[in-house]
Amino acid sequence: MVLPKQVKIVEVGPRDGLQNETQILSADDKVRLIDQLSLSGFKAIEIGSFVRPDRIPPLADTEQVAQRIQRLPGINYSALVPNAKGLARAKVAGLQSVAIFMSATNAHNLKNTNRTTAQALAMYPELVQQALAEGMQVRAYLSTVFGCPYEGEVKPQQVLPLVQQLLAMGVYEVSLGDTIGVSNPLAVQRTLEYLLEHVAADKLALHFHDTRGTALANVLAGLQMGITTFDAAIGGLGGCPYAPGAAGNVSTEDLVYMLHGMDIATGIDLDRLVSINHYLSERFQRRLMSRYALTRPGLRI
Ligand code: ZN
C-alpha cells in the first residue's frame, strides 16, 4: 500500500460543524475554540461564514469572531462567502482567505443557495476574480459529490466539469464533499480514478461526513489514491439536518489518531484536540462524536 508521508487537515469545525448544531456557541466560546485550534498545529482553519446572518444564525457573529481571534503566522484562516456582499464582509474582517461553495447536483444547490448550478458557475468567476484582486486565496467546496438527498447517485462524469470550471476560475483547491455521508471506499476510489485522469491530486481535498460510519474508511481510500488534504471537524461536529442525532463531519481527533498510527504526519497535537473536545462537550452538555476522545476521559492539558 503506497500512502503519503504527510497530510494536511483543514479544520472545519467552527464553520461546517457549528452551522449544523442546534445549540449556538457564544462569540467568546468560538474565539476560545479557534484560538485553541490555532495552538494545535493546524495550517488551515475555517472560522465561519459570511452568508446572510438570518440564514445561518449560529454563525451570525463571524465578523466579531474573526476580529477577536489571535491569528498565528502560517495559518490560513478562512470563511465561506456566497456573493460579493459576503466577500466585502470577509475583507472588513481582515481575512486573507475565503471559500466559495456549490453542489454537484442542481436540486441540492437550489435548495441550499436558491440558485441553479449553472447560475453559480456564471456568477462565481467574477467573485473569485475580485477576491484574487484583493490578494485573497480562494478555495471551493463542491457538495453532494458522492450522493445527493434529492437526486440520489452522482456520477464522476457529472462532477469533473464542475471541478474543472472551479479550478479555471482560479481557486487553489476543490474540496469534494460527501455531504450526506453516503459514500464508501470503493465509490471514493472510482470517483477519484476518473477525476485524477484530468485533475492533479494536489488540487483536490476530501470532505467526508460520518453519518453512516464510513468516513475513516473513505479517507483511507482517498489516501491510497494520493489525496493529501482532508477536511475534518473537532468532536465530529456537524450533525446532519436529515437525521437528528446522526454523526457529523469525520472527527479530527479520530482522523489524526488513525493517520499518526499509520506514520502519516499531520503536525497536529492530538492531546490538545482531546482537551478541546472536553471543553466543547461541557459547552454542549453532551459527548461529542469522537471515539478517540472517549478513550481519554480524564485528559486535561
Ligand atoms: Zn461538511
mmCIF file of C-alpha atoms and ligand atoms in Angstrom:
data_model
loop_
_atom_site.group_PDB
_atom_site.id
_atom_site.type_symbol
_atom_site.label_atom_id
_atom_site.label_comp_id
_atom_site.label_asym_id
_atom_site.label_seq_id
_atom_site.Cartn_x
_atom_site.Cartn_y
_atom_site.Cartn_z
ATOM 1 C CA MET A 1 0.000 0.000 0.000
ATOM 2 C CA VAL A 2 1.512 3.335 -1.028
ATOM 3 C CA LEU A 3 0.493 6.121 1.304
ATOM 4 C CA PRO A 4 1.523 9.756 1.613
ATOM 5 C CA LYS A 5 4.022 10.618 4.358
ATOM 6 C CA GLN A 6 2.270 13.826 5.261
ATOM 7 C CA VAL A 7 -1.308 15.050 5.210
ATOM 8 C CA LYS A 8 -2.874 18.463 5.646
ATOM 9 C CA ILE A 9 -6.056 18.634 7.715
ATOM 10 C CA VAL A 10 -8.395 21.567 7.208
ATOM 11 C CA GLU A 11 -10.304 22.089 10.459
ATOM 12 C CA VAL A 12 -13.876 22.995 9.532
ATOM 13 C CA GLY A 13 -15.484 22.553 12.969
ATOM 14 C CA PRO A 14 -16.028 26.268 13.685
ATOM 15 C CA ARG A 15 -17.906 26.597 10.378
ATOM 16 C CA ASP A 16 -19.298 23.348 8.945
ATOM 17 C CA GLY A 17 -19.569 21.893 12.426
ATOM 18 C CA LEU A 18 -21.235 24.748 14.275
ATOM 19 C CA GLN A 19 -23.551 25.737 11.412
ATOM 20 C CA ASN A 20 -25.356 22.411 11.739
ATOM 21 C CA GLU A 21 -25.537 22.315 15.531
ATOM 22 C CA THR A 22 -28.820 23.366 17.090
ATOM 23 C CA GLN A 23 -27.080 24.837 20.104
ATOM 24 C CA ILE A 24 -25.411 28.186 19.411
ATOM 25 C CA LEU A 25 -21.989 28.924 20.895
ATOM 26 C CA SER A 26 -21.278 32.432 22.138
ATOM 27 C CA ALA A 27 -18.684 34.546 20.341
ATOM 28 C CA ASP A 28 -16.437 34.129 23.408
ATOM 29 C CA ASP A 29 -16.614 30.347 23.124
ATOM 30 C CA LYS A 30 -15.948 30.442 19.386
ATOM 31 C CA VAL A 31 -12.910 32.670 19.874
ATOM 32 C CA ARG A 32 -11.616 30.348 22.578
ATOM 33 C CA LEU A 33 -12.248 27.311 20.353
ATOM 34 C CA ILE A 34 -10.437 28.804 17.359
ATOM 35 C CA ASP A 35 -7.528 30.068 19.472
ATOM 36 C CA GLN A 36 -7.097 26.579 20.922
ATOM 37 C CA LEU A 37 -7.261 25.061 17.434
ATOM 38 C CA SER A 38 -4.576 27.539 16.317
ATOM 39 C CA LEU A 39 -2.295 26.219 19.064
ATOM 40 C CA SER A 40 -2.913 22.615 17.991
ATOM 41 C CA GLY A 41 -0.848 22.760 14.817
ATOM 42 C CA PHE A 42 -3.425 23.212 12.046
ATOM 43 C CA LYS A 43 -2.312 25.037 8.931
ATOM 44 C CA ALA A 44 -5.892 25.826 7.884
ATOM 45 C CA ILE A 45 -8.956 26.643 9.987
ATOM 46 C CA GLU A 46 -12.338 27.657 8.664
ATOM 47 C CA ILE A 47 -13.672 30.094 11.207
ATOM 48 C CA GLY A 48 -17.147 30.979 9.975
ATOM 49 C CA SER A 49 -19.382 32.079 7.184
ATOM 50 C CA PHE A 50 -20.447 35.361 5.604
ATOM 51 C CA VAL A 51 -23.786 34.168 4.358
ATOM 52 C CA ARG A 52 -26.837 36.165 5.407
ATOM 53 C CA PRO A 53 -26.927 36.049 9.234
ATOM 54 C CA ASP A 54 -30.626 35.121 9.293
ATOM 55 C CA ARG A 55 -29.926 32.091 7.098
ATOM 56 C CA ILE A 56 -27.365 30.567 9.458
ATOM 57 C CA PRO A 57 -27.904 32.080 12.922
ATOM 58 C CA PRO A 58 -25.149 30.021 14.647
ATOM 59 C CA LEU A 59 -22.558 31.864 12.513
ATOM 60 C CA ALA A 60 -24.128 35.324 12.510
ATOM 61 C CA ASP A 61 -21.228 36.743 14.539
ATOM 62 C CA THR A 62 -18.398 35.661 12.223
ATOM 63 C CA GLU A 63 -17.146 39.278 11.832
ATOM 64 C CA GLN A 64 -16.772 39.635 15.567
ATOM 65 C CA VAL A 65 -15.116 36.236 15.872
ATOM 66 C CA ALA A 66 -12.722 36.983 13.002
ATOM 67 C CA GLN A 67 -11.667 40.229 14.608
ATOM 68 C CA ARG A 68 -11.136 38.763 18.069
ATOM 69 C CA ILE A 69 -9.222 35.551 17.378
ATOM 70 C CA GLN A 70 -5.490 35.553 17.791
ATOM 71 C CA ARG A 71 -4.114 34.905 14.330
ATOM 72 C CA LEU A 72 -0.910 32.956 14.327
ATOM 73 C CA PRO A 73 1.513 33.183 11.423
ATOM 74 C CA GLY A 74 1.411 30.329 8.928
ATOM 75 C CA ILE A 75 -2.269 29.519 9.498
ATOM 76 C CA ASN A 76 -4.807 30.023 6.738
ATOM 77 C CA TYR A 77 -7.964 31.407 8.418
ATOM 78 C CA SER A 78 -10.874 31.347 6.005
ATOM 79 C CA ALA A 79 -14.630 31.810 5.841
ATOM 80 C CA LEU A 80 -17.385 30.971 3.386
ATOM 81 C CA VAL A 81 -18.571 33.716 1.063
ATOM 82 C CA PRO A 82 -21.645 33.225 -1.139
ATOM 83 C CA ASN A 83 -21.505 36.525 -3.037
ATOM 84 C CA ALA A 84 -19.920 39.984 -3.326
ATOM 85 C CA LYS A 85 -21.555 41.144 -0.121
ATOM 86 C CA GLY A 86 -20.052 38.208 1.771
ATOM 87 C CA LEU A 87 -16.665 38.935 0.208
ATOM 88 C CA ALA A 88 -16.867 42.567 1.334
ATOM 89 C CA ARG A 89 -17.601 41.393 4.886
ATOM 90 C CA ALA A 90 -14.633 38.999 4.770
ATOM 91 C CA LYS A 91 -12.433 41.888 3.680
ATOM 92 C CA VAL A 92 -13.634 44.121 6.516
ATOM 93 C CA ALA A 93 -12.963 41.243 8.912
ATOM 94 C CA GLY A 94 -9.390 41.155 7.615
ATOM 95 C CA LEU A 95 -9.454 37.625 6.221
ATOM 96 C CA GLN A 96 -6.947 36.702 3.550
ATOM 97 C CA SER A 97 -8.693 33.532 2.546
ATOM 98 C CA VAL A 98 -12.267 32.722 1.532
ATOM 99 C CA ALA A 99 -14.203 29.747 0.230
ATOM 100 C CA ILE A 100 -16.987 29.564 -2.332
ATOM 101 C CA PHE A 101 -19.424 26.675 -2.373
ATOM 102 C CA MET A 102 -21.829 24.904 -4.652
ATOM 103 C CA SER A 103 -23.303 21.446 -5.082
ATOM 104 C CA ALA A 104 -22.599 18.897 -7.780
ATOM 105 C CA THR A 105 -26.345 18.425 -8.127
ATOM 106 C CA ASN A 106 -28.809 21.046 -9.213
ATOM 107 C CA ALA A 107 -31.572 20.123 -6.756
ATOM 108 C CA HIS A 108 -29.259 20.418 -3.742
ATOM 109 C CA ASN A 109 -27.768 23.680 -4.970
ATOM 110 C CA LEU A 110 -31.237 25.158 -5.453
ATOM 111 C CA LYS A 111 -32.360 24.059 -2.009
ATOM 112 C CA ASN A 112 -29.170 25.240 -0.342
ATOM 113 C CA THR A 113 -28.461 28.508 -2.164
ATOM 114 C CA ASN A 114 -31.556 29.299 -4.190
ATOM 115 C CA ARG A 115 -29.667 29.162 -7.454
ATOM 116 C CA THR A 116 -29.009 26.517 -10.064
ATOM 117 C CA THR A 117 -25.541 25.084 -10.592
ATOM 118 C CA ALA A 118 -25.476 26.962 -13.915
ATOM 119 C CA GLN A 119 -26.232 30.225 -12.118
ATOM 120 C CA ALA A 120 -23.479 29.517 -9.582
ATOM 121 C CA LEU A 121 -20.969 28.805 -12.342
ATOM 122 C CA ALA A 122 -21.989 32.019 -14.082
ATOM 123 C CA MET A 123 -21.579 34.282 -11.037
ATOM 124 C CA TYR A 124 -18.541 32.817 -9.299
ATOM 125 C CA PRO A 125 -15.796 33.755 -11.819
ATOM 126 C CA GLU A 126 -16.291 37.458 -11.088
ATOM 127 C CA LEU A 127 -16.390 36.850 -7.338
ATOM 128 C CA VAL A 128 -13.195 34.785 -7.441
ATOM 129 C CA GLN A 129 -11.510 37.481 -9.561
ATOM 130 C CA GLN A 130 -12.489 40.119 -7.007
ATOM 131 C CA ALA A 131 -11.109 38.018 -4.160
ATOM 132 C CA LEU A 132 -7.853 37.311 -6.011
ATOM 133 C CA ALA A 133 -7.533 41.026 -6.840
ATOM 134 C CA GLU A 134 -7.789 41.706 -3.087
ATOM 135 C CA GLY A 135 -4.850 39.342 -2.595
ATOM 136 C CA MET A 136 -7.023 36.632 -1.081
ATOM 137 C CA GLN A 137 -6.755 32.905 -1.615
ATOM 138 C CA VAL A 138 -9.920 31.137 -2.707
ATOM 139 C CA ARG A 139 -10.956 27.559 -2.015
ATOM 140 C CA ALA A 140 -14.067 25.878 -3.458
ATOM 141 C CA TYR A 141 -16.380 23.364 -1.834
ATOM 142 C CA LEU A 142 -18.285 21.043 -4.093
ATOM 143 C CA SER A 143 -21.072 19.316 -2.142
ATOM 144 C CA THR A 144 -23.024 16.130 -2.901
ATOM 145 C CA VAL A 145 -20.149 14.702 -4.991
ATOM 146 C CA PHE A 146 -20.807 11.193 -3.679
ATOM 147 C CA GLY A 147 -24.571 11.290 -3.426
ATOM 148 C CA CYS A 148 -27.464 13.740 -3.192
ATOM 149 C CA PRO A 149 -30.501 13.627 -0.901
ATOM 150 C CA TYR A 150 -32.709 14.718 -3.825
ATOM 151 C CA GLU A 151 -31.065 13.266 -6.940
ATOM 152 C CA GLY A 152 -29.521 10.096 -5.478
ATOM 153 C CA GLU A 153 -26.428 8.731 -7.171
ATOM 154 C CA VAL A 154 -23.932 11.230 -8.588
ATOM 155 C CA LYS A 155 -21.614 10.189 -11.409
ATOM 156 C CA PRO A 156 -17.991 11.356 -11.630
ATOM 157 C CA GLN A 157 -18.736 12.424 -15.221
ATOM 158 C CA GLN A 158 -21.110 14.965 -13.725
ATOM 159 C CA VAL A 159 -18.509 16.128 -11.181
ATOM 160 C CA LEU A 160 -15.470 16.576 -13.431
ATOM 161 C CA PRO A 161 -16.674 19.578 -15.485
ATOM 162 C CA LEU A 162 -17.655 21.382 -12.281
ATOM 163 C CA VAL A 163 -14.226 20.749 -10.726
ATOM 164 C CA GLN A 164 -12.540 21.935 -13.908
ATOM 165 C CA GLN A 165 -14.618 25.091 -14.128
ATOM 166 C CA LEU A 166 -13.973 25.934 -10.474
ATOM 167 C CA LEU A 167 -10.222 25.447 -10.925
ATOM 168 C CA ALA A 168 -10.290 27.533 -14.106
ATOM 169 C CA MET A 169 -11.761 30.398 -12.082
ATOM 170 C CA GLY A 170 -8.563 30.460 -10.015
ATOM 171 C CA VAL A 171 -9.464 28.587 -6.839
ATOM 172 C CA TYR A 172 -6.411 26.797 -5.435
ATOM 173 C CA GLU A 173 -8.268 23.635 -4.423
ATOM 174 C CA VAL A 174 -11.644 21.970 -4.719
ATOM 175 C CA SER A 175 -12.905 20.122 -1.649
ATOM 176 C CA LEU A 176 -15.098 17.208 -2.722
ATOM 177 C CA GLY A 177 -17.857 16.675 -0.190
ATOM 178 C CA ASP A 178 -19.788 13.594 0.828
ATOM 179 C CA THR A 179 -22.315 15.974 2.296
ATOM 180 C CA ILE A 180 -24.811 13.401 3.493
ATOM 181 C CA GLY A 181 -22.297 10.694 4.364
ATOM 182 C CA VAL A 182 -23.484 8.009 1.966
ATOM 183 C CA SER A 183 -20.229 7.029 0.261
ATOM 184 C CA ASN A 184 -17.985 4.015 0.675
ATOM 185 C CA PRO A 185 -14.320 3.301 -0.112
ATOM 186 C CA LEU A 186 -14.994 1.701 -3.490
ATOM 187 C CA ALA A 187 -17.147 4.613 -4.651
ATOM 188 C CA VAL A 188 -14.473 7.065 -3.467
ATOM 189 C CA GLN A 189 -11.821 5.129 -5.374
ATOM 190 C CA ARG A 190 -13.903 5.048 -8.557
ATOM 191 C CA THR A 191 -14.741 8.735 -8.414
ATOM 192 C CA LEU A 192 -11.106 9.669 -7.817
ATOM 193 C CA GLU A 193 -9.817 7.330 -10.516
ATOM 194 C CA TYR A 194 -11.953 9.208 -13.002
ATOM 195 C CA LEU A 195 -11.200 12.713 -11.740
ATOM 196 C CA LEU A 196 -7.448 12.131 -11.419
ATOM 197 C CA GLU A 197 -7.194 11.326 -15.103
ATOM 198 C CA HIS A 198 -7.905 15.003 -15.668
ATOM 199 C CA VAL A 199 -7.042 16.871 -12.454
ATOM 200 C CA ALA A 200 -3.869 16.816 -10.296
ATOM 201 C CA ALA A 201 -4.253 15.201 -6.863
ATOM 202 C CA ASP A 202 -2.944 18.320 -5.102
ATOM 203 C CA LYS A 203 -5.874 20.325 -6.482
ATOM 204 C CA LEU A 204 -8.358 18.120 -4.647
ATOM 205 C CA ALA A 205 -9.321 17.762 -0.998
ATOM 206 C CA LEU A 206 -11.800 15.303 0.503
ATOM 207 C CA HIS A 207 -14.575 16.210 2.896
ATOM 208 C CA PHE A 208 -16.304 13.254 4.492
ATOM 209 C CA HIS A 209 -19.240 13.121 6.837
ATOM 210 C CA ASP A 210 -19.552 10.128 9.125
ATOM 211 C CA THR A 211 -23.334 9.873 9.017
ATOM 212 C CA ARG A 212 -23.233 6.130 8.372
ATOM 213 C CA GLY A 213 -19.834 5.320 9.887
ATOM 214 C CA THR A 214 -17.833 5.156 6.639
ATOM 215 C CA ALA A 215 -15.801 8.375 6.879
ATOM 216 C CA LEU A 216 -12.437 6.988 8.033
ATOM 217 C CA ALA A 217 -12.648 4.103 5.566
ATOM 218 C CA ASN A 218 -13.304 6.683 2.861
ATOM 219 C CA VAL A 219 -10.263 8.685 3.995
ATOM 220 C CA LEU A 220 -8.126 5.575 3.581
ATOM 221 C CA ALA A 221 -9.446 5.148 0.035
ATOM 222 C CA GLY A 222 -8.524 8.785 -0.640
ATOM 223 C CA LEU A 223 -5.023 8.335 0.792
ATOM 224 C CA GLN A 224 -4.464 5.311 -1.434
ATOM 225 C CA MET A 225 -5.431 7.444 -4.420
ATOM 226 C CA GLY A 226 -2.817 10.032 -3.453
ATOM 227 C CA ILE A 227 -5.018 12.721 -1.919
ATOM 228 C CA THR A 228 -3.214 14.596 0.861
ATOM 229 C CA THR A 229 -5.750 17.188 2.075
ATOM 230 C CA PHE A 230 -8.738 16.216 4.233
ATOM 231 C CA ASP A 231 -11.393 18.296 5.955
ATOM 232 C CA ALA A 232 -12.425 17.330 9.478
ATOM 233 C CA ALA A 233 -14.247 18.795 12.455
ATOM 234 C CA ILE A 234 -13.228 18.643 16.097
ATOM 235 C CA GLY A 235 -15.579 16.366 18.012
ATOM 236 C CA GLY A 236 -17.197 15.301 14.738
ATOM 237 C CA LEU A 237 -19.337 18.432 14.974
ATOM 238 C CA GLY A 238 -21.964 18.992 12.342
ATOM 239 C CA GLY A 239 -24.772 16.533 12.736
ATOM 240 C CA CYS A 240 -26.974 16.008 9.735
ATOM 241 C CA PRO A 241 -30.099 18.045 9.013
ATOM 242 C CA TYR A 242 -31.814 14.942 7.604
ATOM 243 C CA ALA A 243 -31.093 12.621 10.512
ATOM 244 C CA PRO A 244 -31.401 14.101 14.008
ATOM 245 C CA GLY A 245 -28.717 12.774 16.348
ATOM 246 C CA ALA A 246 -26.585 11.484 13.488
ATOM 247 C CA ALA A 247 -22.822 11.951 13.285
ATOM 248 C CA GLY A 248 -21.432 14.989 11.501
ATOM 249 C CA ASN A 249 -18.084 15.553 9.847
ATOM 250 C CA VAL A 250 -15.337 12.998 10.349
ATOM 251 C CA SER A 251 -13.892 13.757 13.773
ATOM 252 C CA THR A 252 -10.486 15.421 13.652
ATOM 253 C CA GLU A 253 -9.327 13.503 16.724
ATOM 254 C CA ASP A 254 -10.139 10.118 15.152
ATOM 255 C CA LEU A 255 -8.587 11.132 11.838
ATOM 256 C CA VAL A 256 -5.361 12.343 13.467
ATOM 257 C CA TYR A 257 -5.211 9.216 15.636
ATOM 258 C CA MET A 258 -5.517 6.980 12.577
ATOM 259 C CA LEU A 259 -3.007 8.938 10.482
ATOM 260 C CA HIS A 260 -0.378 9.103 13.221
ATOM 261 C CA GLY A 261 -0.768 5.374 13.808
ATOM 262 C CA MET A 262 -0.026 4.880 10.114
ATOM 263 C CA ASP A 263 3.108 7.070 10.366
ATOM 264 C CA ILE A 264 1.493 9.840 8.365
ATOM 265 C CA ALA A 265 2.468 13.231 9.774
ATOM 266 C CA THR A 266 -0.139 15.960 10.338
ATOM 267 C CA GLY A 267 1.709 18.399 12.604
ATOM 268 C CA ILE A 268 -1.276 18.284 14.958
ATOM 269 C CA ASP A 269 -1.129 17.752 18.725
ATOM 270 C CA LEU A 270 -3.664 15.026 19.463
ATOM 271 C CA ASP A 271 -3.724 15.582 23.247
ATOM 272 C CA ARG A 272 -4.666 19.180 22.681
ATOM 273 C CA LEU A 273 -7.521 18.128 20.416
ATOM 274 C CA VAL A 274 -8.867 15.870 23.158
ATOM 275 C CA SER A 275 -8.687 18.748 25.576
ATOM 276 C CA ILE A 276 -10.687 20.933 23.147
ATOM 277 C CA ASN A 277 -13.189 18.093 22.744
ATOM 278 C CA HIS A 278 -13.734 18.022 26.522
ATOM 279 C CA TYR A 279 -14.179 21.780 26.604
ATOM 280 C CA LEU A 280 -16.780 21.639 23.821
ATOM 281 C CA SER A 281 -18.541 18.656 25.405
ATOM 282 C CA GLU A 282 -19.035 20.761 28.520
ATOM 283 C CA ARG A 283 -20.404 23.622 26.464
ATOM 284 C CA PHE A 284 -22.780 21.385 24.501
ATOM 285 C CA GLN A 285 -23.639 19.274 27.552
ATOM 286 C CA ARG A 286 -23.218 16.083 25.574
ATOM 287 C CA ARG A 287 -20.459 13.766 24.447
ATOM 288 C CA LEU A 288 -19.172 14.692 21.037
ATOM 289 C CA MET A 289 -18.745 12.085 18.313
ATOM 290 C CA SER A 290 -15.064 11.238 18.661
ATOM 291 C CA ARG A 291 -14.290 7.650 19.553
ATOM 292 C CA TYR A 292 -10.695 8.511 20.354
ATOM 293 C CA ALA A 293 -11.634 11.311 22.756
ATOM 294 C CA LEU A 294 -13.969 8.938 24.615
ATOM 295 C CA THR A 295 -10.932 6.768 25.423
ATOM 296 C CA ARG A 296 -9.227 9.725 27.121
ATOM 297 C CA PRO A 297 -11.904 10.937 29.547
ATOM 298 C CA GLY A 298 -9.559 12.364 32.157
ATOM 299 C CA LEU A 299 -7.137 14.207 29.894
ATOM 300 C CA ARG A 300 -6.676 17.886 30.692
ATOM 301 C CA ILE A 301 -3.799 19.927 29.356
HETATM 302 ZN ZN ZN B 1 -19.482 19.204 5.571
#
